[in-house]
Short mmCIF file of C-alpha atoms and ligand atoms in Angstrom, two decimals:
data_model
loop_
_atom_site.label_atom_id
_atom_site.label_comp_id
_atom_site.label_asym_id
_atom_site.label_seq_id
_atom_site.Cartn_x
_atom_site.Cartn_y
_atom_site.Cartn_z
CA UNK A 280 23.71 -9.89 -48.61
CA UNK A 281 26.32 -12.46 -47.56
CA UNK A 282 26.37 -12.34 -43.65
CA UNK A 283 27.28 -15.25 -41.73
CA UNK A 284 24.12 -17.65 -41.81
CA UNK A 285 24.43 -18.84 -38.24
CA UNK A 286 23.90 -15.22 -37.07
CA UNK A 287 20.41 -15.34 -37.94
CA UNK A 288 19.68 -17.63 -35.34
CA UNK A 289 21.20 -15.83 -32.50
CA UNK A 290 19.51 -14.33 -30.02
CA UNK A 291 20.85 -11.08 -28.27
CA UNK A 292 21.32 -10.66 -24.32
CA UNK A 293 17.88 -9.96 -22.89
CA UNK A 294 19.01 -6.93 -21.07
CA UNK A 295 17.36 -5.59 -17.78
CA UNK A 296 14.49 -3.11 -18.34
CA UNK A 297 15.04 0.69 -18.94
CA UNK A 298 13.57 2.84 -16.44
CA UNK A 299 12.98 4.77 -19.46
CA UNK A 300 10.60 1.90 -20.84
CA UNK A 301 8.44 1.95 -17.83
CA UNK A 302 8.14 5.68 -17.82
CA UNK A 303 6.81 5.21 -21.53
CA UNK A 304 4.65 1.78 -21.06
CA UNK A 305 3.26 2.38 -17.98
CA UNK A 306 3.28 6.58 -17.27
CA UNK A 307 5.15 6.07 -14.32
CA UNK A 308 7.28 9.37 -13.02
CA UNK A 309 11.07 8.33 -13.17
CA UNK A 310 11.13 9.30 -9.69
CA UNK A 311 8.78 6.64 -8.76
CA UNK A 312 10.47 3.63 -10.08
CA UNK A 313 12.57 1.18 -8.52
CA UNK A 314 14.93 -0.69 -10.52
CA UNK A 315 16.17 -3.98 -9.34
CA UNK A 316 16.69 -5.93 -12.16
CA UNK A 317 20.48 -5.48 -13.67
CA UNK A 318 23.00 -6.12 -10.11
CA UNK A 319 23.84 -2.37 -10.29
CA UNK A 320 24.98 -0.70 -7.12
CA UNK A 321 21.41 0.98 -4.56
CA UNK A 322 23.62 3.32 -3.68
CA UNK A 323 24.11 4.94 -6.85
CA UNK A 324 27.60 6.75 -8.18
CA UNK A 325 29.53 7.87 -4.78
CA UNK A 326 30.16 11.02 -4.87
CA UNK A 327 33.73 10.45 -4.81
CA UNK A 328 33.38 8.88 -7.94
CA UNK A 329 31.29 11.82 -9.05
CA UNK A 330 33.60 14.80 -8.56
CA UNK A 331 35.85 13.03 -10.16
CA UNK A 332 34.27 12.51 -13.61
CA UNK A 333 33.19 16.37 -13.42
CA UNK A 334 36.84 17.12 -12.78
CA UNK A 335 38.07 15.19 -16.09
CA UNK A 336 34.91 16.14 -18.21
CA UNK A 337 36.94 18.72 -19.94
CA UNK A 338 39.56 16.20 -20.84
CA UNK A 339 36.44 14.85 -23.55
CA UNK A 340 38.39 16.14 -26.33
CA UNK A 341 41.56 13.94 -25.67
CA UNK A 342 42.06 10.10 -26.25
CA UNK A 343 42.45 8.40 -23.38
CA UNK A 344 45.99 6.92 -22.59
CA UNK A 345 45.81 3.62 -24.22
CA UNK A 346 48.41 1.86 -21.77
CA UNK A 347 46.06 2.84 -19.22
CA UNK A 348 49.21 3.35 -17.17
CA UNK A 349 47.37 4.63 -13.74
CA UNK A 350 44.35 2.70 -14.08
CA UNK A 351 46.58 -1.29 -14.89
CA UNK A 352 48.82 0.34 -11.99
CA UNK A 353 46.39 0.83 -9.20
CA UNK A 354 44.92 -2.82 -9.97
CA UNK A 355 48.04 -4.47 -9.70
CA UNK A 356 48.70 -3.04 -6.63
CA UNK A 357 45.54 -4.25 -5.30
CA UNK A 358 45.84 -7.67 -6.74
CA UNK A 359 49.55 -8.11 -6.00
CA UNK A 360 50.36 -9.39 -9.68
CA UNK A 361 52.30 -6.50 -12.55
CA UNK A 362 50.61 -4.22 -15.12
CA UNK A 363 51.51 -7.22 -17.73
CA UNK A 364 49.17 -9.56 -15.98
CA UNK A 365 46.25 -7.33 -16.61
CA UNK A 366 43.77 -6.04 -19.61
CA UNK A 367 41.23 -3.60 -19.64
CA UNK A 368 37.88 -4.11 -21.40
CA UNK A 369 34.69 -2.19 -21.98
CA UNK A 370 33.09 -4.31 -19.81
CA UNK A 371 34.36 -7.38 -18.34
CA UNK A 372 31.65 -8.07 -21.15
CA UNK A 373 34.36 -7.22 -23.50
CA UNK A 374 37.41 -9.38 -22.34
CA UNK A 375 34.92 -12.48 -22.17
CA UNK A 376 34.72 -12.07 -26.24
CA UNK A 377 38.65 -11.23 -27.02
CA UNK A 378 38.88 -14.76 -25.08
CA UNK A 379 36.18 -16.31 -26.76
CA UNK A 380 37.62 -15.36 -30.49
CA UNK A 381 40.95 -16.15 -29.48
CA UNK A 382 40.27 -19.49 -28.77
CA UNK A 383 37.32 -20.46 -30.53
CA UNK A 384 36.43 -21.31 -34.10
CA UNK A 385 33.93 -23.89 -35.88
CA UNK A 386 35.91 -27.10 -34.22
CA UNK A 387 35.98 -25.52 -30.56
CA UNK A 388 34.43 -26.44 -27.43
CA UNK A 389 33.18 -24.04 -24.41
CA UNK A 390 31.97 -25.91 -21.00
CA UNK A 391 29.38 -23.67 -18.75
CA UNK A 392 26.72 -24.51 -16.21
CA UNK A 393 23.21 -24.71 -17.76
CA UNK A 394 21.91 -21.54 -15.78
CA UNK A 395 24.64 -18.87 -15.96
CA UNK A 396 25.30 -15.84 -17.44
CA UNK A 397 24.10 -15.74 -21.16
CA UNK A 398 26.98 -13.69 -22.91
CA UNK A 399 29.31 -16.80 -22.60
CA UNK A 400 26.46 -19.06 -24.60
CA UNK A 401 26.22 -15.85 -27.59
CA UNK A 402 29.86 -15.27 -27.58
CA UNK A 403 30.37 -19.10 -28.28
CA UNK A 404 27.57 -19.31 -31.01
CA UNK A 405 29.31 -16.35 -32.72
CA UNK A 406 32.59 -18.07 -33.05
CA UNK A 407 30.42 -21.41 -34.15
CA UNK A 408 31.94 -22.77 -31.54
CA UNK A 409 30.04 -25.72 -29.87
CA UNK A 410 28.49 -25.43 -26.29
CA UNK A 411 28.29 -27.78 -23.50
CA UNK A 412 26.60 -27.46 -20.53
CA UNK A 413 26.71 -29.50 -17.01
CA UNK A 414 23.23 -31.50 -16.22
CA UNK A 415 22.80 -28.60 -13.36
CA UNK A 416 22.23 -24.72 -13.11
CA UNK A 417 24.07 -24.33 -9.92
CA UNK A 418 28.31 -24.84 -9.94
CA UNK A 419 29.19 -28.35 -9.06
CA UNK A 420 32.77 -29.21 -9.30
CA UNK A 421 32.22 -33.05 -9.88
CA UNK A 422 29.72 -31.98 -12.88
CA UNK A 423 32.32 -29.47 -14.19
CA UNK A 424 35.16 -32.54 -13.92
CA UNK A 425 33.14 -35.19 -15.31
CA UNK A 426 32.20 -32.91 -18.38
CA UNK A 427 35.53 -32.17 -18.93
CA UNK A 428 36.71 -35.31 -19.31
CA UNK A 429 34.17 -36.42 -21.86
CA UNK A 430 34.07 -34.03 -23.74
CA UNK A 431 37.77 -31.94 -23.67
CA UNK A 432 36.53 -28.41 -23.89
CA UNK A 433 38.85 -25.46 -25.15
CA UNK A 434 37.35 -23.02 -22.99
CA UNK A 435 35.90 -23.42 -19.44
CA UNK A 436 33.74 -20.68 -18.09
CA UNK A 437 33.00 -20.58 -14.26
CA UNK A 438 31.28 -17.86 -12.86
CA UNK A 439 32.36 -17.12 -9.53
CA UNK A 440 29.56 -16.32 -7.79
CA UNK A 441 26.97 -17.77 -10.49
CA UNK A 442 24.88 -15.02 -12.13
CA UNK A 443 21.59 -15.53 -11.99
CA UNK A 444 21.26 -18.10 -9.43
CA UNK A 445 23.92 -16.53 -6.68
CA UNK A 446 25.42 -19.71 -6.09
CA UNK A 447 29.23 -19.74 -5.26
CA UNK A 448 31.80 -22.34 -5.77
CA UNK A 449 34.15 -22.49 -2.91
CA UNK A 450 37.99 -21.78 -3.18
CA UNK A 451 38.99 -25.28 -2.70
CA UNK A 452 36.50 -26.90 -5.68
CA UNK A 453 37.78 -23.91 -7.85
CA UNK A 454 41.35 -25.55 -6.92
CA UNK A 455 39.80 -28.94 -7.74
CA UNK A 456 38.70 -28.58 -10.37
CA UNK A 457 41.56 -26.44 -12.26
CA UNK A 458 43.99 -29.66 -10.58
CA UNK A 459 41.60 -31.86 -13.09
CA UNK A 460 42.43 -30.62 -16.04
CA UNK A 461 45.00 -30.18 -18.59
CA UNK A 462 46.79 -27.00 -19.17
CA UNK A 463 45.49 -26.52 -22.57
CA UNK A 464 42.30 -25.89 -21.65
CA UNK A 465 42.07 -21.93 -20.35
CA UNK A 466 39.77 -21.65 -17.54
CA UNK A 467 37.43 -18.07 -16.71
CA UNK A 468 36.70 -17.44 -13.35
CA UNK A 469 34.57 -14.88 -13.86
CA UNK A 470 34.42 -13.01 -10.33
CA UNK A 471 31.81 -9.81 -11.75
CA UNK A 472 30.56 -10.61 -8.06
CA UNK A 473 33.60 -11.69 -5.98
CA UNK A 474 33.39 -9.19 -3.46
CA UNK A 475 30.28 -9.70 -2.09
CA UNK A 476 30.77 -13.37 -2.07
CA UNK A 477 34.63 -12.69 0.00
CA UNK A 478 32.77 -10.52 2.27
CA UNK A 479 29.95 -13.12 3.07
CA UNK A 480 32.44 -16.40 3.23
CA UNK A 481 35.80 -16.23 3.33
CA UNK A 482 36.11 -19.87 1.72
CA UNK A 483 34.93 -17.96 -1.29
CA UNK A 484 38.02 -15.61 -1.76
CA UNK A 485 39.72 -15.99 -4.40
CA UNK A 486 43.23 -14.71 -5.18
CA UNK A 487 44.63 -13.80 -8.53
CA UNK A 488 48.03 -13.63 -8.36
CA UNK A 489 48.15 -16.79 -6.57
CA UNK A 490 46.07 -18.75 -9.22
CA UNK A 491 47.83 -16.98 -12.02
CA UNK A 492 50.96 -18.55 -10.65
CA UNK A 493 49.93 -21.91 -10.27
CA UNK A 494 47.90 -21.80 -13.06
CA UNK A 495 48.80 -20.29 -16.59
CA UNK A 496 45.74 -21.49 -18.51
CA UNK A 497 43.51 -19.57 -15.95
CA UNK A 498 42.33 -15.64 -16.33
CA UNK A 499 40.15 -14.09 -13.57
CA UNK A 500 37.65 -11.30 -14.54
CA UNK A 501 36.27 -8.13 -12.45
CA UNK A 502 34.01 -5.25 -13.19
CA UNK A 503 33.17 -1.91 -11.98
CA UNK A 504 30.28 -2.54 -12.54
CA UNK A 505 28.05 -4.29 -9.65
CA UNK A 506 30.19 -3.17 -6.37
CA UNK A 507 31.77 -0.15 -7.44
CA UNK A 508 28.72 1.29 -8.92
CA UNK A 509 29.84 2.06 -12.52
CA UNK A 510 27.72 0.33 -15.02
CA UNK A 511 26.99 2.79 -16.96
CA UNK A 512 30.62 3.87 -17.36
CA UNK A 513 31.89 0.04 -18.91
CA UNK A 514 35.01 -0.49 -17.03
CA UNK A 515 35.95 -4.64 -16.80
CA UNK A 516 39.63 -6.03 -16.37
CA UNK A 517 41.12 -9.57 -16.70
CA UNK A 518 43.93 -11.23 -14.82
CA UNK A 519 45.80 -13.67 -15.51
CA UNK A 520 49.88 -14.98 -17.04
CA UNK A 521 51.39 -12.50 -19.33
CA UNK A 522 51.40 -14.21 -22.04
CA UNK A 523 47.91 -14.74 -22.20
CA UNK A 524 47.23 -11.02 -21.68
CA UNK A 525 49.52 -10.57 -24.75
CA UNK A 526 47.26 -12.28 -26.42
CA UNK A 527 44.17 -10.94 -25.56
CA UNK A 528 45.84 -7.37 -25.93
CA UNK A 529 45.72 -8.46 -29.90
CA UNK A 530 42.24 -8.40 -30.31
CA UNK A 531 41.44 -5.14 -28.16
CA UNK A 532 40.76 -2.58 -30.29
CA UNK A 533 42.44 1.07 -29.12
CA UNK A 534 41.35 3.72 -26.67
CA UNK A 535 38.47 1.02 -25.90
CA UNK A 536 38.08 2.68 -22.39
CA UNK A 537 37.11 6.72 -22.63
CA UNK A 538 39.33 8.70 -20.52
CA UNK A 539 36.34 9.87 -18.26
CA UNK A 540 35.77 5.62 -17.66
CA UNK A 541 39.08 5.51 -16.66
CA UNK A 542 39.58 8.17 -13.77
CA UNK A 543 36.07 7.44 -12.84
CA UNK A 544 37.16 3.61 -12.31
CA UNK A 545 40.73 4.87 -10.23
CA UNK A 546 39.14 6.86 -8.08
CA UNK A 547 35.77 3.64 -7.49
CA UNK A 548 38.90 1.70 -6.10
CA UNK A 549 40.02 3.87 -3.60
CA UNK A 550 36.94 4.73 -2.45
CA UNK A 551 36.99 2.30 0.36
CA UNK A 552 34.07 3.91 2.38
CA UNK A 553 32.18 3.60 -0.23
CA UNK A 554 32.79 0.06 -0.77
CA UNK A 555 32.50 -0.99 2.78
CA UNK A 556 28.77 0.50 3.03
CA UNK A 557 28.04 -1.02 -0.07
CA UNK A 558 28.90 -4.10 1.07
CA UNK A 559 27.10 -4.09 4.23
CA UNK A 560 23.86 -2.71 2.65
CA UNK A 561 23.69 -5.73 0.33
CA UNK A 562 24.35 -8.58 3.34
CA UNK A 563 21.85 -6.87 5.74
CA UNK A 564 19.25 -6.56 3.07
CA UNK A 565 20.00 -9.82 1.84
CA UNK A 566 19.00 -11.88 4.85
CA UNK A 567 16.04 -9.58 4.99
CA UNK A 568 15.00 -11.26 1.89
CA UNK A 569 16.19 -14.86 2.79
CA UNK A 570 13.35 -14.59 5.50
CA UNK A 571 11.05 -13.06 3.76
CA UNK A 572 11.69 -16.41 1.37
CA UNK A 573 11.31 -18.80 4.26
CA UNK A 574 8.60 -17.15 5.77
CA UNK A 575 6.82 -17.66 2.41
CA UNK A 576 8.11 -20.94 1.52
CA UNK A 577 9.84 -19.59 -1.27
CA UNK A 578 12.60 -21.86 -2.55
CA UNK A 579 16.01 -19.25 -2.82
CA UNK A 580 19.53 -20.08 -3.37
CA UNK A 581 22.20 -18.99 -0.91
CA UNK A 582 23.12 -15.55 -2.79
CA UNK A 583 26.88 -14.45 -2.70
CA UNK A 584 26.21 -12.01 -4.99
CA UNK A 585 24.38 -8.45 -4.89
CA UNK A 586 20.54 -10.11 -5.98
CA UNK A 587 19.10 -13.09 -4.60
CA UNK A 588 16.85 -15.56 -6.69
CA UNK A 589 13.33 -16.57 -5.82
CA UNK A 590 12.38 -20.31 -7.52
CA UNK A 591 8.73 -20.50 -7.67
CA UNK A 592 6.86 -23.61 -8.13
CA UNK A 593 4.19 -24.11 -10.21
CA UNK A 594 1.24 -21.82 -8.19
CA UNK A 595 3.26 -18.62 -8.64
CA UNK A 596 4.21 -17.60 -12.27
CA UNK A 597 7.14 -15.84 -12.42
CA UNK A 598 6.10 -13.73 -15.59
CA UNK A 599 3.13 -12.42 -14.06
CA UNK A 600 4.87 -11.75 -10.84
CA UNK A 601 7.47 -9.55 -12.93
CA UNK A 602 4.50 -7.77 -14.47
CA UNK A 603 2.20 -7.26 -11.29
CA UNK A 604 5.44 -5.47 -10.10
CA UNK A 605 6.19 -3.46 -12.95
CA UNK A 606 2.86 -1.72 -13.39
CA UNK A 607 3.43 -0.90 -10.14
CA UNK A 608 6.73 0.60 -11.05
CA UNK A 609 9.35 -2.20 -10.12
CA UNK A 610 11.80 -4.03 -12.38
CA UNK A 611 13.02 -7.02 -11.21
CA UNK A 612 14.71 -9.70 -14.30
CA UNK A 613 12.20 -12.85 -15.17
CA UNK A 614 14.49 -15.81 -15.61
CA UNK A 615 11.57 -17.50 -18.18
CA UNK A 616 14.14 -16.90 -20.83
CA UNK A 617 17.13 -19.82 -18.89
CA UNK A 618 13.67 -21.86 -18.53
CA UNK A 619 13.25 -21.07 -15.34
CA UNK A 620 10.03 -20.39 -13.09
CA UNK A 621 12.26 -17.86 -11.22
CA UNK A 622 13.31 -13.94 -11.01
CA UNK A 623 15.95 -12.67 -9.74
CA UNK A 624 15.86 -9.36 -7.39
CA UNK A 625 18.97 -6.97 -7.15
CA UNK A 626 19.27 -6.37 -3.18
CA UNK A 627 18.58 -2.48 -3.00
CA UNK A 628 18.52 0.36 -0.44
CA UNK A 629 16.37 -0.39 2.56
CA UNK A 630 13.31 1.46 1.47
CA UNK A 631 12.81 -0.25 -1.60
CA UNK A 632 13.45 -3.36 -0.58
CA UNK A 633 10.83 -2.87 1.70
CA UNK A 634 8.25 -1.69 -1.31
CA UNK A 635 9.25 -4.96 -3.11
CA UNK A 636 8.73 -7.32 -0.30
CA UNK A 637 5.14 -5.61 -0.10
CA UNK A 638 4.18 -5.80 -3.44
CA UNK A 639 5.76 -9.41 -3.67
CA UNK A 640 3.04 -10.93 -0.77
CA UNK A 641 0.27 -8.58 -1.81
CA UNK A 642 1.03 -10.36 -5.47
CA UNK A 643 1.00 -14.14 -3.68
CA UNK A 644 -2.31 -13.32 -1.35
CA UNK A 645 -4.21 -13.04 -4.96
C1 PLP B 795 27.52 -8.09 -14.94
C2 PLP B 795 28.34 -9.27 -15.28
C3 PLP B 795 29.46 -9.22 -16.12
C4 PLP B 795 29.91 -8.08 -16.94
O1 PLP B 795 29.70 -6.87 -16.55
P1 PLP B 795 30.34 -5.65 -17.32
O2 PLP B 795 29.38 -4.56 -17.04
O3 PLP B 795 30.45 -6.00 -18.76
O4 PLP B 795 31.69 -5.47 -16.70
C5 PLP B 795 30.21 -10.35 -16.34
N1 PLP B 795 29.87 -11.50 -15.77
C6 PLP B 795 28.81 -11.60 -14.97
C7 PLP B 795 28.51 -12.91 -14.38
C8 PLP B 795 28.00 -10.51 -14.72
O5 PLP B 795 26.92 -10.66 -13.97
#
């Protein structure tokens, strides 16, 4: 058959392990395991959140409203910017490929850092387009400048904090760097983890509506997924000049949100309790696990994300550390597959963290 001959090449996203696929492989009771390998929220669905999806489950047999009137509405509010300046998408997942196939084509290019997330890289090789990457993992403005101006890309991609390595740019070298280039070139911030880096340093806040005003060639992405704890309910939105979100609009196909996603999603925002725990689990865990790294001169990145992101070096193997841990019931991701000796840990509840952290130095006494 005729497909496209470039697609047999690809590789798919390498997605965090099933809990399922450890109850199968390994005979481990559901209730035992701990996942911590795909940034989703330790404290689970609030039940906020939960009482509202029950309330609109009978609604199942009804499109959803594809303006997404309430949903656009209650984001703009919160952002400051209009209803025109934003698009939905299953996923943020989703809004990163109507960008990617509205831009790209066979002649394109798309800058990234060499250790970020993957979907950017497939996206790219679907479109043919051709990728370049800075010399480091980790965001450095200069890097990001310099690569710019050799090479011209069509499509920048910074992700804002960096999944997997948690490393943030600040504000100011976000600035920098979008004062460096031309305005033909559109620029993702992709902020899946923005709050948790705002509520660790406030040089990392960014602001939408003011960068979509200074900037029209720049679109910043959120998700429901990590802070407000709705993964599994694929609710992602993009920000940015109106005429770019007319754009977009053109490649999203309709009712691409279900109706249950959306209330679900309105009522995430609002839940401000919610949010604010959340938040505080994940820094007061986190330094738990930046001393745990020190203590066992483990090399870590400053996280400003929800997971944190152990280097090893070359008398720990990272694949056998994620295995140890998974026959013991634990998913954390292996980075092997960004050629990395690393893994990267989601920060969850107390309790588990503390059944990681145990299994983690029983692993490096052997
Ligand atoms: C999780 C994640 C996303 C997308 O999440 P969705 O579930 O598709 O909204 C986008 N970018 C980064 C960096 C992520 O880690």
């Amino acid at each position: 058959m005729g497909f496209k001959k470039h697609l047999e090449k690809l590789v798919s996203y390498e997605a965090g392990k099933p809990i399922e696929l450890v109850v199968r492989d390994y005979g481990i009771k559901p209730k035992g395991i701990i996942k911590l390998a795909s940034n989703e929220n330790p404290l689970g669905t609030s039940k906020k959140v939960q009482n509202t999806i029950k309330k609109e489950v009978k609604n199942a047999f009804r499109y959803p409203d594809d303006s997404m009137f309430e949903l656009k509405n209650a984001l703009a509010k919160k952002y400051n910017v209009e209803s025109s300046n934003i698009i939905i998408g299953s996923g943020s997942d989703q809004i990163i490929e109507f960008i990617i196939q509205s831009i790209a084509s066979k002649d394109s290019k798309i800058l990234i850092s060499s250790a970020t997330f993957a979907m950017y890289e497939i996206y790219a090789k679907i479109a043919q387009a051709q990728i370049i990457k800075t010399k480091d993992g980790i965001h450095i403005a200069d890097e990001f400048i310099e690569a710019y101006q050799k090479h011209k890309p069509d499509i920048i991609f910074l992700c804002v904090p960096n999944n997997p390595l948690g490393d943030c740019l600040d504000k100011a070298e976000v600035y920098r760097i979008l004062d460096s280039i031309s305005k033909d070139c559109l620029v993702v911030l992709d902020s899946a983890y923005g709050e948790f880096a705002a509520y660790r340093d406030k040089n990392k806040a960014l602001n939408p509506s003011e960068i979509i005003k200074k900037y029209k060639n720049c679109i910043y992405l959120g998700t429901f997924s990590k802070l407000y704890g709705l993964g599994g309910l694929r609710v992602g939105f993009g920000i940015g000049e109106s005429g770019v979100i007319k754009i977009l609009h053109k490649l999203r196909p309709p009712f691409n949100i279900t109706n249950i996603s959306l209330k679900a999603a309105l009522s995430a925002l609002n839940d401000t309790k919610f949010i604010q725990k959340t938040l505080k689990n994940n820094l007061q865990e986190m330094k738990i696990y930046e001393n745990f790294a020190r203590k066992n001169n483990i090399n870590f990145i400053e996280s400003y994300t929800n997971f944190i992101t152990f280097i090893f070096d070359k008398k720990v193997d990272s694949s056998s550390l994620c295995e140890f841990l998974l026959k013991k019931g634990v998913i954390i991701r292996d980075l092997k597959s960004y050629g990395l000796n690393a893994v990267r840990i989601t920060i969850g509840k107390e309790s588990q963290n503390k059944k990681v952290l145990k299994l983690i130095t029983k692993f490096l006494k052997n």
